[in-house]
Coordinates of C-alpha atoms in Angstrom, one line a residue:
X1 CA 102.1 122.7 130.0
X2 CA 104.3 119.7 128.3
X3 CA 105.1 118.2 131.8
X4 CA 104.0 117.5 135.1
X5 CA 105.7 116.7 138.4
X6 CA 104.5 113.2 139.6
X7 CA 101.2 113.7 137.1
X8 CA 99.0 110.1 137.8
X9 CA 98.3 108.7 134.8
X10 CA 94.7 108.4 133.6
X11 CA 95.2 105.0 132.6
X12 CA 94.2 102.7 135.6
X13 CA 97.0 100.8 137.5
X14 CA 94.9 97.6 138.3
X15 CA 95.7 94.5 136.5
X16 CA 98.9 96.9 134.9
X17 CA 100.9 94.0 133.5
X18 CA 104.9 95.5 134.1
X19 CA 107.5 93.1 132.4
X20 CA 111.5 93.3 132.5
X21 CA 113.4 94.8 129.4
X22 CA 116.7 93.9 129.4
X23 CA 119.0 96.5 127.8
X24 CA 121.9 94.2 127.2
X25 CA 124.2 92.2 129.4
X26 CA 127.3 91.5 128.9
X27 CA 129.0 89.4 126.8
X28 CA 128.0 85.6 127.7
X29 CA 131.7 84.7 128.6
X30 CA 131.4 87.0 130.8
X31 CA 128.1 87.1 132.0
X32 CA 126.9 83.5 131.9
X33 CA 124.9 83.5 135.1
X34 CA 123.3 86.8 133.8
X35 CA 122.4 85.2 130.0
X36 CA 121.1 81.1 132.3
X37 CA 118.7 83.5 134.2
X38 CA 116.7 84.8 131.5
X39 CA 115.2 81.2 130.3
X40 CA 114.1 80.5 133.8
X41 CA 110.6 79.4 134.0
X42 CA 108.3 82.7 135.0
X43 CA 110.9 85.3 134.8
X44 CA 108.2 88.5 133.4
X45 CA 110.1 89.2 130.5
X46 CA 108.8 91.7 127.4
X47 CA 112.2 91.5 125.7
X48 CA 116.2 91.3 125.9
X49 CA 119.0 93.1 123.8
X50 CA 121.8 91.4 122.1
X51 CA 124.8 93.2 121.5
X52 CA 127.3 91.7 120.7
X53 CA 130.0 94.1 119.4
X54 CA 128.4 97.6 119.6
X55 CA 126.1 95.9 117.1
X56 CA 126.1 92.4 115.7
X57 CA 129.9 91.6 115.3
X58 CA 131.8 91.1 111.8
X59 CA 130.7 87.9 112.2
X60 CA 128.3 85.1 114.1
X61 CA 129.3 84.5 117.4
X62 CA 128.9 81.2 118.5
X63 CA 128.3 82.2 122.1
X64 CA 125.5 84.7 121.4
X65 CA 123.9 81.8 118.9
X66 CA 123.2 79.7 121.6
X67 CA 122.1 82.5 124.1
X68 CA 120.1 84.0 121.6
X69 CA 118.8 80.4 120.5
X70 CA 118.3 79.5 124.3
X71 CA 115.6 82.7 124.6
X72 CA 114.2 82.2 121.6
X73 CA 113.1 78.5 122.6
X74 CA 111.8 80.0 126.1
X75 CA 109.7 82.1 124.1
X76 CA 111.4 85.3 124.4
X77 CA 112.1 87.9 122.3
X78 CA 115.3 88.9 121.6
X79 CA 116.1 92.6 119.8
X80 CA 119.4 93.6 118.2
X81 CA 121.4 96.9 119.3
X82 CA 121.5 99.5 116.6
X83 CA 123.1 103.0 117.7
X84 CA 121.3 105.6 115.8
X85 CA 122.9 108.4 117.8
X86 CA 123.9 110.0 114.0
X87 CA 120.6 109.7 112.7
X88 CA 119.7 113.3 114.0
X89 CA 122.6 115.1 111.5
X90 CA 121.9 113.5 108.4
X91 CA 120.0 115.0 105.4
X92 CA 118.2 112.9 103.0
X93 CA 119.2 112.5 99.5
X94 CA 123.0 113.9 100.6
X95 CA 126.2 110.9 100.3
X96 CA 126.4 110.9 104.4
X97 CA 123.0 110.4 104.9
X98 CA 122.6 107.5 102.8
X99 CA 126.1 106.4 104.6
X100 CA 124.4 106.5 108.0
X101 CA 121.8 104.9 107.1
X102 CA 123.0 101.9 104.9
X103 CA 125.2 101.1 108.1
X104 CA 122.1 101.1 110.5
X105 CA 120.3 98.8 107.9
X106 CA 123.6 96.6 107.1
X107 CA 123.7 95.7 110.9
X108 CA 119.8 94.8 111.0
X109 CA 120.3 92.5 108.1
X110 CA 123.1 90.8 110.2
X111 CA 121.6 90.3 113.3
X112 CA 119.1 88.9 111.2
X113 CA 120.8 86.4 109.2
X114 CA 122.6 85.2 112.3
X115 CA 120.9 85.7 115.5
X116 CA 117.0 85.5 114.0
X117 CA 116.3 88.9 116.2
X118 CA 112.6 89.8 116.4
X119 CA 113.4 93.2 116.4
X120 CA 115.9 96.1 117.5
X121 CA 116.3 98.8 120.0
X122 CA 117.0 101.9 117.9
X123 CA 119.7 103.4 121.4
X124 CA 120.4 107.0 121.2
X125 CA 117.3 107.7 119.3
X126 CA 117.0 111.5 118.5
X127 CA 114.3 113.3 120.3
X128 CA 113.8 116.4 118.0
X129 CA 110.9 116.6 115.3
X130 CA 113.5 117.6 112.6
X131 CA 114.7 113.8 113.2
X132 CA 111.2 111.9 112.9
X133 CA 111.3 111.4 109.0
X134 CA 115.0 110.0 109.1
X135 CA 113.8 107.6 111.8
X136 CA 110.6 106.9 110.3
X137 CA 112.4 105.8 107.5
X138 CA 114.9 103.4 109.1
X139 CA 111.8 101.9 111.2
X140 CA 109.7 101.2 108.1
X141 CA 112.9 99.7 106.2
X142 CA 113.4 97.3 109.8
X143 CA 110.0 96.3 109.2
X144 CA 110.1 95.6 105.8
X145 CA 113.1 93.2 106.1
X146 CA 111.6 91.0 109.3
X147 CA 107.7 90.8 109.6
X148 CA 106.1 92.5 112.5
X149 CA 109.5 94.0 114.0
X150 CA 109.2 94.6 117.8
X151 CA 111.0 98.5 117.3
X152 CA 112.1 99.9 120.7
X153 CA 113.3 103.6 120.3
X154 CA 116.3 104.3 123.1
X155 CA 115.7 107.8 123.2
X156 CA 115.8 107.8 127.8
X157 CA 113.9 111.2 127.7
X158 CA 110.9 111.9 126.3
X159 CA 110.7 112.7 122.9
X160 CA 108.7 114.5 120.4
X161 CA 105.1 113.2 120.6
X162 CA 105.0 111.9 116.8
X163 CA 107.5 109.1 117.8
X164 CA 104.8 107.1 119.5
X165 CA 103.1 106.9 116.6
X166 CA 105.9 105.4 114.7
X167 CA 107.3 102.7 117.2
X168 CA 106.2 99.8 119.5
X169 CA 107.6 101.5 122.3
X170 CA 109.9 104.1 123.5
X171 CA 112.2 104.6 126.4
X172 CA 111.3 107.5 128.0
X173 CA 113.5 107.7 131.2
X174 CA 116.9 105.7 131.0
X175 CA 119.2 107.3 133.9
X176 CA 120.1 107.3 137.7
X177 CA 117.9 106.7 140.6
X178 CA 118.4 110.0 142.0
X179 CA 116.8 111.7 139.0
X180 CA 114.3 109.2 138.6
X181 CA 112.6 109.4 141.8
X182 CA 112.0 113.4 141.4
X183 CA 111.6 113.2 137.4
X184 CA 108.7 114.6 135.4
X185 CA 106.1 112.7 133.1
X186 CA 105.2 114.5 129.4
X187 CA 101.7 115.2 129.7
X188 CA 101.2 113.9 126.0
X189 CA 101.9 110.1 127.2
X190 CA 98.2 110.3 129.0
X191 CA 97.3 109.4 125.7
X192 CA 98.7 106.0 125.3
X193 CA 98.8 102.4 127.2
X194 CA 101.7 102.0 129.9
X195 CA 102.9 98.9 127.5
X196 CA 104.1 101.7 125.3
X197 CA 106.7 103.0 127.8
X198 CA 109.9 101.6 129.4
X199 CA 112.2 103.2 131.8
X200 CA 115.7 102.1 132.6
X201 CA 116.9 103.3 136.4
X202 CA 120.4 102.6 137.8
X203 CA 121.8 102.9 141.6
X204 CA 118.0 101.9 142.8
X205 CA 118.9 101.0 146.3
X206 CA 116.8 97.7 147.8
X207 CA 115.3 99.6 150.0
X208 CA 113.7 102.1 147.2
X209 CA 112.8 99.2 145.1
X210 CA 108.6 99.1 145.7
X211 CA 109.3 103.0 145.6
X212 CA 110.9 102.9 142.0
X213 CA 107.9 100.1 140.8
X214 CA 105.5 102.5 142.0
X215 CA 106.9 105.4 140.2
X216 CA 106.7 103.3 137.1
X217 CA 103.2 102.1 137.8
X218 CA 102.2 105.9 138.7
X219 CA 104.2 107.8 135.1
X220 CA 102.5 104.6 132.9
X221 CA 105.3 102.5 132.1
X222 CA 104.8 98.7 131.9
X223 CA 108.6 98.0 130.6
X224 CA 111.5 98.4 133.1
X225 CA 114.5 97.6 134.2
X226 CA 115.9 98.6 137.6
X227 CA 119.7 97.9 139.3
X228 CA 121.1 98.3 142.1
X229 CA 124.5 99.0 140.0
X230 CA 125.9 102.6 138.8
X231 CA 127.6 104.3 135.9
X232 CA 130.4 105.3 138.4
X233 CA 130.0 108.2 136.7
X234 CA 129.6 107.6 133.1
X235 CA 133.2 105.1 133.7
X236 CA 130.6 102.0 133.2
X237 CA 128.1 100.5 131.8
X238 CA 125.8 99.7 134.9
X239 CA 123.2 97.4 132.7
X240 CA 126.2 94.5 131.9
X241 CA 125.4 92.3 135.4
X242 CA 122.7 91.7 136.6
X243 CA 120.9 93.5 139.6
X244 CA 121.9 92.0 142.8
X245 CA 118.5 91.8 144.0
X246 CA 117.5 90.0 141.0
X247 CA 115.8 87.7 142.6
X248 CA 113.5 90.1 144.8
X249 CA 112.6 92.3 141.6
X250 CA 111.4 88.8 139.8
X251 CA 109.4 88.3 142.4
X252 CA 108.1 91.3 143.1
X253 CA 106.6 91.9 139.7
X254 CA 105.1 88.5 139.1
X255 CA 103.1 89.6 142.1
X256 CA 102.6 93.2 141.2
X257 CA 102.8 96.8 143.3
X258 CA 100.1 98.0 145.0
X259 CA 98.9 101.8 145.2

């Protein structure tokens, strides 16, 4: 049986440390406020995504320097955006495979020469075994070019078990609040620390807020992000402001969930 309805993790929830991962704001122009609250003192970060142009840009913004520079100097880490949606239809050794991937691995080298990332969210990571060498490959090339590489695969569902071993963490829910709250944990994750999960959940109400951490606490996932704003349908990004009870979330996990 791969999955479980509301299966409690074996891992114990005392002392669970759950931190914030930011999948990427806005723009700073347009999200100043959003970008000033992520160096404030305390704020339980693990990690926020830059991405500045569906990737790093043609070239250095000067507006994502110094927001990238601010975090770094707070002591966060910052991860470039690489989609890797294509990854899962290319064959090694063929002229579009190598294609693929020499574009994935041209954008890591830029966010590294410009915004000094330390590391990447791999978003739309294929799920499917038949992927896991292709990725594996791109991973070990990301790690090659910038020592100890925090590598984030964006797959939002879970994926085939041999990802975990390849990866820092994975996103294993990234969706709507009204899926989340009835969704399913893959029995295989039992197996690993929450730290190696994150889930992003949109259109959490404030007043499902402690139920959503719990749900998080309960499936073994120490990286989140939660907001109160939608995809109107798949018309908009809901992970570009911030949560308008920003401050209550903050404050709720610096003091933790209880059971």
């Amino acid at each position: 049986m791969p999955y479980l309805t509301g299966m409690k993790r074996t891992t114990p929830s005392t002392g669970l440390h759950t931190g914030l991962g930011v999948p990427g704001y806005a723009h700073p122009l347009l999200a100043p406020t959003e970008w000033g609250e992520l160096t404030r003192p305390g704020t339980p970060l693990d990690w926020v995504v830059l991405n500045v142009a569906d990737g790093p840009g043609a070239r250095p913004d000067p507006h994502c320097l110094e927001a990238a520079g601010r975090l770094r100097n707070a002591g966060v880490r910052v991860l470039g955006h690489l989609d890797t949606a294509h990854l899962d239809r290319v064959h090694l050794g063929t002229a579009h495979g190598a294609r693929v991937f020499g574009e994935v691995i041209s954008k890591a080298h830029r966010y590294l020469d410009w915004y000094r990332v330390d590391g990447f969210l791999l978003d739309r990571c294929p799920t499917d075994g038949t992927a896991l060498p292709e990725v594996l490959r791109t991973i070990t090339t990301l790690r090659a070019l910038r020592d100890k590489a925090h590598i984030v695969l964006g797959h939002g569902t879970h994926p085939h078990p041999g990802y975990a071993e390849c990866a820092d963490q994975l996103v294993t829910f990234s969706g709507a609040w009204r899926d989340y709250r009835w969704s399913q944990v893959a029995e295989w994750t039992a197996d690993y620390p929450p730290d190696r999960f994150c889930h992003f959940v949109h259109g959490v109400p404030l007043g499902h807020l402690d139920e959503a951490l719990r749900i998080a606490r309960w499936q073994g996932a120490a990286t989140i992000w939660f907001t109160d704003h939608t995809d109107r349908g798949g018309r908009a990004d809901p992970w570009e402001t911030m949560p308008g009870y920003w401050d209550e979330i903050v404050s709720r996990i610096g003091t933790g969930v209880s059971e």
